mmCIF file of C-alpha atoms in Angstrom:
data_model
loop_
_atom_site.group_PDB
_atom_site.id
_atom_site.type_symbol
_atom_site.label_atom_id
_atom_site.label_comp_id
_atom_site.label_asym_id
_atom_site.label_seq_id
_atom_site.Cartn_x
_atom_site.Cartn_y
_atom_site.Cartn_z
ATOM 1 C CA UNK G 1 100.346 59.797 73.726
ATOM 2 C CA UNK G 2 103.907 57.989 73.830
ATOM 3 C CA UNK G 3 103.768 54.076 73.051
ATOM 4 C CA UNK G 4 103.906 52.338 76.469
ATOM 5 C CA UNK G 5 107.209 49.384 75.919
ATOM 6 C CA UNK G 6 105.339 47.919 78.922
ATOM 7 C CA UNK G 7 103.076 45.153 78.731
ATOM 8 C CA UNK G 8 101.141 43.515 82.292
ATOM 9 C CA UNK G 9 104.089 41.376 83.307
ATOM 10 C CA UNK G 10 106.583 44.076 82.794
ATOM 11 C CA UNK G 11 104.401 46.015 85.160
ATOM 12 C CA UNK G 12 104.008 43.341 87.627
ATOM 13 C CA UNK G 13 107.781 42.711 87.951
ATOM 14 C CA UNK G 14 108.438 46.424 88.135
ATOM 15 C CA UNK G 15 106.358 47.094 91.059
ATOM 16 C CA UNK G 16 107.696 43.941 92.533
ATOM 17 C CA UNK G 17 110.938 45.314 92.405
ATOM 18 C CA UNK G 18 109.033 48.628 93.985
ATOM 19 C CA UNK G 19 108.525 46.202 96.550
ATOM 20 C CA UNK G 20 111.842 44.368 97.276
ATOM 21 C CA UNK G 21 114.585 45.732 94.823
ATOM 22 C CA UNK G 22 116.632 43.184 95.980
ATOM 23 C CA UNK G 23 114.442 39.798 96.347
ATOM 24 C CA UNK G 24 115.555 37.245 94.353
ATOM 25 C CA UNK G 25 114.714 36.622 90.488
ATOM 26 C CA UNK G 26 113.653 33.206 91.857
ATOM 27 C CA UNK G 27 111.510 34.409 94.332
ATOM 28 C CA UNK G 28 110.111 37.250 92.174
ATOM 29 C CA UNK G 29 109.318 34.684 89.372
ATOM 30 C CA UNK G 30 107.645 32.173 92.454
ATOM 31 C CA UNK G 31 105.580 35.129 92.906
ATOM 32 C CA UNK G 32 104.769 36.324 89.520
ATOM 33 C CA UNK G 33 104.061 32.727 88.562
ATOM 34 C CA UNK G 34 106.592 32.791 85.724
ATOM 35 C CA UNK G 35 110.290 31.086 85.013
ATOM 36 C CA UNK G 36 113.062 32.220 86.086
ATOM 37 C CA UNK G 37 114.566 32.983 83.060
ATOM 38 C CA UNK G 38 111.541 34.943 82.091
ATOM 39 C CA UNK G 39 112.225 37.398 84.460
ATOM 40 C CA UNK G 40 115.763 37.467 84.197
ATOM 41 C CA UNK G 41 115.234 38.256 80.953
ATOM 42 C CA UNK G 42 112.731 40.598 81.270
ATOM 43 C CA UNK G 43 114.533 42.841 83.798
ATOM 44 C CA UNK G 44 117.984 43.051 82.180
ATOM 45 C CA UNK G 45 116.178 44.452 78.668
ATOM 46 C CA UNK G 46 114.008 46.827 80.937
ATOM 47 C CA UNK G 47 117.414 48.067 82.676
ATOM 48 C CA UNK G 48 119.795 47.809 79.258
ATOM 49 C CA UNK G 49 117.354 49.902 77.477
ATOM 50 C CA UNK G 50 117.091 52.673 80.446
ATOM 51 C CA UNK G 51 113.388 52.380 81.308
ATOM 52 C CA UNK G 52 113.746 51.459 84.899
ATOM 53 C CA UNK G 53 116.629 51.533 87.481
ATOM 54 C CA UNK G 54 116.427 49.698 90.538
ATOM 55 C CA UNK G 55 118.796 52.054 93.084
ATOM 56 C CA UNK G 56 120.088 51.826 96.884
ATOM 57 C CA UNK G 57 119.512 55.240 98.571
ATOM 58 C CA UNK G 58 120.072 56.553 101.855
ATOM 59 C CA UNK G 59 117.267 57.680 104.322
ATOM 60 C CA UNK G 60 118.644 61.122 104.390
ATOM 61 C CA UNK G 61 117.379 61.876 108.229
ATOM 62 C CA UNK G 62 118.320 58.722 109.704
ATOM 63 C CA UNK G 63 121.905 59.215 108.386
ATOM 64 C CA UNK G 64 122.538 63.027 109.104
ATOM 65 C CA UNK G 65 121.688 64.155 105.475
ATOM 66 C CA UNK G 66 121.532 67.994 104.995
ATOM 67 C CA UNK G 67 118.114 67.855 102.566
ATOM 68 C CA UNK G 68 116.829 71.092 100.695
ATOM 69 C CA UNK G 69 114.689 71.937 97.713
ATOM 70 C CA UNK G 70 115.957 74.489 96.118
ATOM 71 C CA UNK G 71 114.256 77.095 93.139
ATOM 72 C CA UNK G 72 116.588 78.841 91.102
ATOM 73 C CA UNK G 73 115.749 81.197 88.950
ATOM 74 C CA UNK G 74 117.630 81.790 86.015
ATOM 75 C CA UNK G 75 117.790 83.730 82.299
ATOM 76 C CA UNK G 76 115.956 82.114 79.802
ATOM 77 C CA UNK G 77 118.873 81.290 77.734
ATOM 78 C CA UNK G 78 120.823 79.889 80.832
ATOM 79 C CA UNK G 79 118.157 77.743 82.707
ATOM 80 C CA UNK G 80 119.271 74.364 80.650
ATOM 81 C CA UNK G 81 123.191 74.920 81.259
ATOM 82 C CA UNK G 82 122.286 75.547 84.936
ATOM 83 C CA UNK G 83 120.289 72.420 85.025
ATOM 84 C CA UNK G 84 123.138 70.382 83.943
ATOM 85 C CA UNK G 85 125.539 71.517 86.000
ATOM 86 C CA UNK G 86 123.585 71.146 88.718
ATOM 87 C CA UNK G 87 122.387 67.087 87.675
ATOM 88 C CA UNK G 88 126.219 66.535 87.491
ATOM 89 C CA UNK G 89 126.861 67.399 91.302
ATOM 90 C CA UNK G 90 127.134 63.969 93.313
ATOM 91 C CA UNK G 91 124.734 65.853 96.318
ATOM 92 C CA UNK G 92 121.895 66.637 93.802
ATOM 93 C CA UNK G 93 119.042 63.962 93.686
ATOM 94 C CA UNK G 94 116.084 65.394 91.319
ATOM 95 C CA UNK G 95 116.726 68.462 88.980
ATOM 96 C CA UNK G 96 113.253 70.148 87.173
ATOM 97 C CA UNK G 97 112.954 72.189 84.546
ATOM 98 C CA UNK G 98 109.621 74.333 85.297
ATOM 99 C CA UNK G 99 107.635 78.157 84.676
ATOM 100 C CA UNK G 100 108.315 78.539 81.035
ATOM 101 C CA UNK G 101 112.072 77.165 81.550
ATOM 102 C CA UNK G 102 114.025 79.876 83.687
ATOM 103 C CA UNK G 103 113.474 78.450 86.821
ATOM 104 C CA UNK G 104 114.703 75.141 88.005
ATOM 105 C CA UNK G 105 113.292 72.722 90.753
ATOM 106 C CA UNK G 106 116.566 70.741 92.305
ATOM 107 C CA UNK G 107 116.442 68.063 95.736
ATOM 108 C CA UNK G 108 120.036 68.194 97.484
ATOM 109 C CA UNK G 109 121.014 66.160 99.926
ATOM 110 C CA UNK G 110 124.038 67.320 101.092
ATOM 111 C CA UNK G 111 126.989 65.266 104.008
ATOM 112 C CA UNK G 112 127.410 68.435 105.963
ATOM 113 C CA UNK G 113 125.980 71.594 106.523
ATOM 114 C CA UNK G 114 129.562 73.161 105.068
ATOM 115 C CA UNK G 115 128.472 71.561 101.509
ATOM 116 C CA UNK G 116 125.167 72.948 101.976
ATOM 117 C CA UNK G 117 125.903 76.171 102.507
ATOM 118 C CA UNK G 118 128.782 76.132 100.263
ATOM 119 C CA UNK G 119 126.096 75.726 97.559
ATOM 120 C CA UNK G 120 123.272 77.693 98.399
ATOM 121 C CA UNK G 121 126.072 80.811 100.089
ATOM 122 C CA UNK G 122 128.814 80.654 97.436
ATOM 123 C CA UNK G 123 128.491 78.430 94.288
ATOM 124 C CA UNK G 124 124.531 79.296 92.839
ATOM 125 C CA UNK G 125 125.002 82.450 94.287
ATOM 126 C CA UNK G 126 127.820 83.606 92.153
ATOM 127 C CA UNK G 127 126.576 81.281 88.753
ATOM 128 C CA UNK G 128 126.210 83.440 85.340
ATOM 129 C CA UNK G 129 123.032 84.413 84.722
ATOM 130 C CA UNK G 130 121.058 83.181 87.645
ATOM 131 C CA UNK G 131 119.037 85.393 88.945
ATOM 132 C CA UNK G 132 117.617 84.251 92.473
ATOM 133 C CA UNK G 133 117.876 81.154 94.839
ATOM 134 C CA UNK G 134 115.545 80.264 97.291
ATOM 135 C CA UNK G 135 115.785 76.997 99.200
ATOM 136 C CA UNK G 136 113.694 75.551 101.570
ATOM 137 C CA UNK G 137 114.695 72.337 103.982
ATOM 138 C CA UNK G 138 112.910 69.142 104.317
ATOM 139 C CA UNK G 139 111.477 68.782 107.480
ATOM 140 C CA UNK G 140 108.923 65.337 107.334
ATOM 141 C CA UNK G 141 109.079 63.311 104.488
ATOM 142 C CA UNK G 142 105.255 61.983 104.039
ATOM 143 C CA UNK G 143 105.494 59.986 100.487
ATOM 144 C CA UNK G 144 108.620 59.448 98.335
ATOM 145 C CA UNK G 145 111.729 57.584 99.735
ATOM 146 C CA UNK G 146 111.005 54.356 101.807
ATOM 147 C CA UNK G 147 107.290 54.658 101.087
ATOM 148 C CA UNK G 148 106.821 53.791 97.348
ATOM 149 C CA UNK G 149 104.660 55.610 95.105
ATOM 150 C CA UNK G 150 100.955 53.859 94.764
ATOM 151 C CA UNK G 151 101.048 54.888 90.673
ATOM 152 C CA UNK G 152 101.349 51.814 89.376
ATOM 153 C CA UNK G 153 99.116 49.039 91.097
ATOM 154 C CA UNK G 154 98.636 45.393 89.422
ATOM 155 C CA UNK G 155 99.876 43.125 92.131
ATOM 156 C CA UNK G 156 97.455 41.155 94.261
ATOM 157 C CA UNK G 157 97.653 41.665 97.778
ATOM 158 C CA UNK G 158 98.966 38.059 98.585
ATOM 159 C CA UNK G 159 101.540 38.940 96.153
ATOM 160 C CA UNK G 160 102.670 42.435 97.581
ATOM 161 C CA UNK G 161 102.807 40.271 101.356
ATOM 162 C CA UNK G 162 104.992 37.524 99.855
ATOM 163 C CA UNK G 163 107.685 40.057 98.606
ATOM 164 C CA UNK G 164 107.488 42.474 101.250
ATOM 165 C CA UNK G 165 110.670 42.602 103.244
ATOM 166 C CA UNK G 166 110.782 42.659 106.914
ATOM 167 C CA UNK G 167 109.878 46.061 108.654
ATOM 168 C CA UNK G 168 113.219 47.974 109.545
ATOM 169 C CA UNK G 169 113.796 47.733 113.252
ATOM 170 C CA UNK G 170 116.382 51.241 114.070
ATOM 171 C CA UNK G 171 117.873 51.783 116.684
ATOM 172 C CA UNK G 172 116.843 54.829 119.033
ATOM 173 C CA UNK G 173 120.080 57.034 117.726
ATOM 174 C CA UNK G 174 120.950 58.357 114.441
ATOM 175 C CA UNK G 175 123.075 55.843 112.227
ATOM 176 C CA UNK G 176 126.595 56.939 111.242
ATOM 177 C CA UNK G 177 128.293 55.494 108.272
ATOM 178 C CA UNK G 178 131.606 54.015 108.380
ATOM 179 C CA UNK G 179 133.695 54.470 105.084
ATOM 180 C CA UNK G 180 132.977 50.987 103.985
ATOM 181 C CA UNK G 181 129.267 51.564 104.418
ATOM 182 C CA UNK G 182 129.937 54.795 102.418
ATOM 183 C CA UNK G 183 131.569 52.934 100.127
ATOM 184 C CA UNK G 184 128.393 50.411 99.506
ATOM 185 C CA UNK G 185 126.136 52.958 99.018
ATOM 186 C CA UNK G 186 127.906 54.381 96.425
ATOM 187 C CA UNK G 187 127.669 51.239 94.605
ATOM 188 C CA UNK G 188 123.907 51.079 95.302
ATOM 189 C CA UNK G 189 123.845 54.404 94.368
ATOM 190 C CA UNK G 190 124.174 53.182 90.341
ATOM 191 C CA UNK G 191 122.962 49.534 90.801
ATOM 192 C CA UNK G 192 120.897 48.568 93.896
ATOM 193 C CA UNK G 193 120.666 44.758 92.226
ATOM 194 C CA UNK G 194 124.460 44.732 92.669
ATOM 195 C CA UNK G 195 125.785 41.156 93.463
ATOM 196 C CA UNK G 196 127.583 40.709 96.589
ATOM 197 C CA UNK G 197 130.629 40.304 94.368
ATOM 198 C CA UNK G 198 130.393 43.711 93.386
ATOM 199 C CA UNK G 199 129.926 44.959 96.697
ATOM 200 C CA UNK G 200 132.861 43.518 98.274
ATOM 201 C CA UNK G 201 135.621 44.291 95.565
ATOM 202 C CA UNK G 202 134.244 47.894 96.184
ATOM 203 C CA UNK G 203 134.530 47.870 99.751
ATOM 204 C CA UNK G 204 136.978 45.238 100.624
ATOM 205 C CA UNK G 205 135.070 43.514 102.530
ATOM 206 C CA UNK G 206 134.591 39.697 101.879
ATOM 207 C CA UNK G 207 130.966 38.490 100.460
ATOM 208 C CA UNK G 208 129.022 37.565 102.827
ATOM 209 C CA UNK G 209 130.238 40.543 104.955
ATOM 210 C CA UNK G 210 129.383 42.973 102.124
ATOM 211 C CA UNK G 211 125.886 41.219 102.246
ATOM 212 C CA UNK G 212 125.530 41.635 106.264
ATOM 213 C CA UNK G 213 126.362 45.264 105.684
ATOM 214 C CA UNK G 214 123.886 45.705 103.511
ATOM 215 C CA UNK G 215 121.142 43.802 105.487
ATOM 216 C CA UNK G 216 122.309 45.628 108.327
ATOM 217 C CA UNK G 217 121.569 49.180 106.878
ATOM 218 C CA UNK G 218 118.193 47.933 106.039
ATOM 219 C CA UNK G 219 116.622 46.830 109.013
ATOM 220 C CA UNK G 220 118.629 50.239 110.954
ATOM 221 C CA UNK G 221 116.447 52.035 108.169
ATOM 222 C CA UNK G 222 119.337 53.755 106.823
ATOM 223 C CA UNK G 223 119.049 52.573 103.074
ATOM 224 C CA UNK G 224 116.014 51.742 101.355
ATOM 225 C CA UNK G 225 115.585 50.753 97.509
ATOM 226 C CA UNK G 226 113.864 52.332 94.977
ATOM 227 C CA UNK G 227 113.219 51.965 91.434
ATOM 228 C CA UNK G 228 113.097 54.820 89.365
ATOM 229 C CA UNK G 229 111.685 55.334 86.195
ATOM 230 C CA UNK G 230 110.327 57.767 83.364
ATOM 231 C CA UNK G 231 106.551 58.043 83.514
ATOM 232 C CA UNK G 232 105.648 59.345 80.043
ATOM 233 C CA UNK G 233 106.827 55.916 79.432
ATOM 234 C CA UNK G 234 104.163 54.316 81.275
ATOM 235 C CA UNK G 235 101.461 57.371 79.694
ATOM 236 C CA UNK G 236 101.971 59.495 82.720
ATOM 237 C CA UNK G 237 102.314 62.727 80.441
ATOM 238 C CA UNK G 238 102.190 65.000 83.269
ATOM 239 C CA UNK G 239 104.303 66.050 85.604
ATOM 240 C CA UNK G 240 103.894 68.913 88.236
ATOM 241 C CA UNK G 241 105.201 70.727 91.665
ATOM 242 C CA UNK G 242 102.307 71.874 93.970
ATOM 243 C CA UNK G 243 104.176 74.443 96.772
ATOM 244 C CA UNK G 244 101.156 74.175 99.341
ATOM 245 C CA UNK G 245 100.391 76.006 102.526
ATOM 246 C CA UNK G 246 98.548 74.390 105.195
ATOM 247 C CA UNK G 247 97.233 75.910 108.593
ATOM 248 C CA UNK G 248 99.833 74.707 110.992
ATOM 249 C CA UNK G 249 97.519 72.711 112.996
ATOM 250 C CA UNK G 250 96.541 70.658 110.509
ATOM 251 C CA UNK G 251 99.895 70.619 108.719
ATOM 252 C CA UNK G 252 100.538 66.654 109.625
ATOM 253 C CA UNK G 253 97.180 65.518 108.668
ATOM 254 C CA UNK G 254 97.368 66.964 105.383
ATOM 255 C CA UNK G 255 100.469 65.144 104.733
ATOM 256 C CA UNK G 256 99.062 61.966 105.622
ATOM 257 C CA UNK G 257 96.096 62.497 103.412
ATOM 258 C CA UNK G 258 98.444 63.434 100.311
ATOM 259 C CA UNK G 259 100.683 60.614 100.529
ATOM 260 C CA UNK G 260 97.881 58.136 100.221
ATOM 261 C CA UNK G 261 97.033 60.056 96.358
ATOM 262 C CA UNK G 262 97.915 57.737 93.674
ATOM 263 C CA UNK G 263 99.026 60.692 91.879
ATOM 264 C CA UNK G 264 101.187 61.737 94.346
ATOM 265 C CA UNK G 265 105.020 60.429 94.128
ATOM 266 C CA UNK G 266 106.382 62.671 96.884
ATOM 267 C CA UNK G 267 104.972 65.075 99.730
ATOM 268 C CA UNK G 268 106.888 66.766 102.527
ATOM 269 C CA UNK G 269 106.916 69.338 105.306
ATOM 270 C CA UNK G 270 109.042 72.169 104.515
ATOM 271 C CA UNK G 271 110.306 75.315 105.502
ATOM 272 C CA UNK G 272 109.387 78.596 104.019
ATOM 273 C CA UNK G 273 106.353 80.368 102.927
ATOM 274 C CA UNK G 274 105.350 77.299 102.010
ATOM 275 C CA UNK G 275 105.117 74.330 104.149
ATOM 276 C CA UNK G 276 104.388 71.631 101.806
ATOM 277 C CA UNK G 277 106.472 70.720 98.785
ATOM 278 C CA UNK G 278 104.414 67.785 96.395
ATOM 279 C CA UNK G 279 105.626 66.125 92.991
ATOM 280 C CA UNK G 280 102.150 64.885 90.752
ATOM 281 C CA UNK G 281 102.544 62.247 88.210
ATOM 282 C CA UNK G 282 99.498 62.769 86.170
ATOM 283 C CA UNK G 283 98.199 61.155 82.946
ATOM 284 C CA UNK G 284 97.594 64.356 81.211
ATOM 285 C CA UNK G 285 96.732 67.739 81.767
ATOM 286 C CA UNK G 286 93.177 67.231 82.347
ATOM 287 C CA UNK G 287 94.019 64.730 84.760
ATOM 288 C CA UNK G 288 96.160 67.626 86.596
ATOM 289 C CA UNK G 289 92.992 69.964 86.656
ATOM 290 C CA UNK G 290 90.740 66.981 87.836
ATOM 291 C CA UNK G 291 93.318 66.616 90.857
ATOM 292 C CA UNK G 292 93.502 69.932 91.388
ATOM 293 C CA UNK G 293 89.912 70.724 91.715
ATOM 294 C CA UNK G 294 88.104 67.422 93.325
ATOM 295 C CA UNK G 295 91.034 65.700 94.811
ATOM 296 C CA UNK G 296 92.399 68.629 96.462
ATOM 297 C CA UNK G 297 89.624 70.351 97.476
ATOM 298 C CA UNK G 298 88.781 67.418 99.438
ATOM 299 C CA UNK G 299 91.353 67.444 101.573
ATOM 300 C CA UNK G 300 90.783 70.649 104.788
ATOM 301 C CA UNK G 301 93.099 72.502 106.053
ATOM 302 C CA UNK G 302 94.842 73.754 102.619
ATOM 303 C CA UNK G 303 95.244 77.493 102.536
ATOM 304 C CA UNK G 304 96.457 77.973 98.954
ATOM 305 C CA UNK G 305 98.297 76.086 96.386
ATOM 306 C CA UNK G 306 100.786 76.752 93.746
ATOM 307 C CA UNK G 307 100.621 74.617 90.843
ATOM 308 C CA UNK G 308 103.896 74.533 89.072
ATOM 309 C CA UNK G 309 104.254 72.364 85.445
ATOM 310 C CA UNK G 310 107.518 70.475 84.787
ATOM 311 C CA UNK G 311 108.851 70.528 81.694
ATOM 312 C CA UNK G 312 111.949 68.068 81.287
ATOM 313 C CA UNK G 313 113.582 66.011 84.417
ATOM 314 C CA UNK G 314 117.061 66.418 84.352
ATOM 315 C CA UNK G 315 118.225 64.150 87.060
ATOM 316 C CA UNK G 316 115.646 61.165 88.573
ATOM 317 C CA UNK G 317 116.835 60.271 92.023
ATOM 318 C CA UNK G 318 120.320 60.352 91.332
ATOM 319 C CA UNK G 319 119.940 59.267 87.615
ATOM 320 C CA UNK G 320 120.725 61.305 84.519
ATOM 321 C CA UNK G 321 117.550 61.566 82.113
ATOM 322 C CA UNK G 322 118.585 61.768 78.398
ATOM 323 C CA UNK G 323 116.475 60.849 75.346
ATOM 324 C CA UNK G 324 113.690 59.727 77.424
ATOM 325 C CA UNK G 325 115.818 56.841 79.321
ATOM 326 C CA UNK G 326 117.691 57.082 82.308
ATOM 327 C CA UNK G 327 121.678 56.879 82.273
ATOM 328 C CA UNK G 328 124.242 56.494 85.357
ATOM 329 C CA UNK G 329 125.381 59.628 86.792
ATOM 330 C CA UNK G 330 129.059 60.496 86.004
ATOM 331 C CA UNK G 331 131.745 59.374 88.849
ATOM 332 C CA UNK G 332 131.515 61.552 91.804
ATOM 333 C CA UNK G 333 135.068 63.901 91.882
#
């Protein structure tokens, strides 16, 4: 088992910051019923040492995001290089090393469907040594982006309700991003705790414009935050993809009951043979076969599953993994 650096306060700001990753130190402390300078403290050696990033994302179908989950399969002796290469691309979210390490699990999320298909058509496609592609697009997103994973639970209720922002409000139509808003998110991108200092020399906006913006993308539901982490380092050992298939009729329901698994940290409707793509966070192995055997044979209307180990994270919603920690992404070309 790898030693937890977490202890119960660490925990509790953490998945206060799950809740609001940008509420205040002061009001996380109010809530936590610590100092302020506790919890300052606290979060800057959690984020200097690479356990946890707190990072501004955008809701890929509410901005016109291109999303696919790819499986490439590769040589043995190539699968790593490929991995890489594809962690480094600024349209790559999550990159998975799985099946005895020649095949590779990657979430894109791509501005047009000319970058998608540049990818999936041209670039993989013509790579050394792989050997297949098969992608599949994200059609419902049931757990994973806005709605937080339900791993890690030591908050009170009253607590959880005093942090919880207000409930986005979007418009009917699909929000387009201006370049400044572009601009933002790439800052959020690295640092969603960025001050409004930050935001505005990136941008050019002034302060309390840059701060409007980002309110404003909020309550459209066109950026949420999330904090990202590595899970061994909590004594989650085990990490897995289930590719599920679900009668069609039932397809929704099953979804619903998924994403309210504390093991699960993402579940969607996809295309393909499939139609349900699921990351599991597990404490070990024998947690994995508990899952798969009581808590998914609970659930009707699954046809058959797929139960696929991971074996290194390369890239953990837009953050590099190395060592164990998480590192920024390099600059986008």
């Amino acid at each position: 088992m790898i030693p937890v650096p977490y202890d119960a306060l660490d925990q509790a700001l953490i998945q206060a910051l799950m809740v609001d990753g940008r509420a205040s130190f002061r009001r996380i402390a109010q809530v936590l019923e610590v100092s302020d300078q506790t919890v300052v403290r606290r979060y800057r050696r959690l984020r200097t040492s690479g356990l946890i990033r707190v990072v501004g994302l955008p809701v890929g179908p509410r901005v016109g995001l291109f999303e696919s989950w790819l499986r490439v399969q590769c040589a043995p002796d190539a699968a790593v290089a490929v991995a890489e290469a594809l962690a480094r691309r600024p349209d790559s979210a999550w990159v998975k090393l799985t099946s005895g390490g020649t095949e590779i699990h990657c979430l894109t999320k791509a501005r047009t469907s000319q970058d998608r298909d540049l990818l999936l058509l041209e670039k993989l496609p013509r790579t050394r040594r792989v050997t297949a592609v098969s992608a599949q697009t994200i059609l419902r997103v049931f757990r994973g982006g806005p709605s937080r994973w339900k791993g890690l639970d030591v908050l009170r209720p009253d607590q959880v309700a005093a942090l919880e922002p207000p409930a986005a409000q979007p418009s009917p139509e699909r929000y387009a991003l201006d370049a400044q808003e572009l601009a933002l998110l790439a800052v959020l991108g690295r640092d969603g705790r960025s001050s409004s200092a930050e935001l505005a020399r990136a941008t050019g906006l002034s302060e309390s414009t840059a701060r409007r913006r980002v309110e404003r993308l909020r309550e459209e539901g066109a950026l949420y935050l999330d904090v990202e982490l590595v899970p061994a380092l909590f004594g989650y050992e085990t990490e897995a993809s289930l590719m599920m298939t679900a009668a069609p009729g039932r397809l929704a329901q099953v979804g619903e009951a998924l994403a309210g698994h504390p093991e699960v940290a993402f579940a969607a409707a996809v295309t393909g043979a499939t139609n349900l793509k699921v990351s599991l966070v597990c404490r070990d192995t024998d947690a994995l076969y508990t899952y798969l055997t009581e808590r998914i044979g609970s659930v009707p209307g699954i046809q058959q599953v797929e139960a696929i180990p991971t074996l290194r994270t390369v890239k953990r919603a837009g953050m590099l993994v190395e060592g164990g920690r998480l590192v920024d992404p390099p600059p986008a070309p």
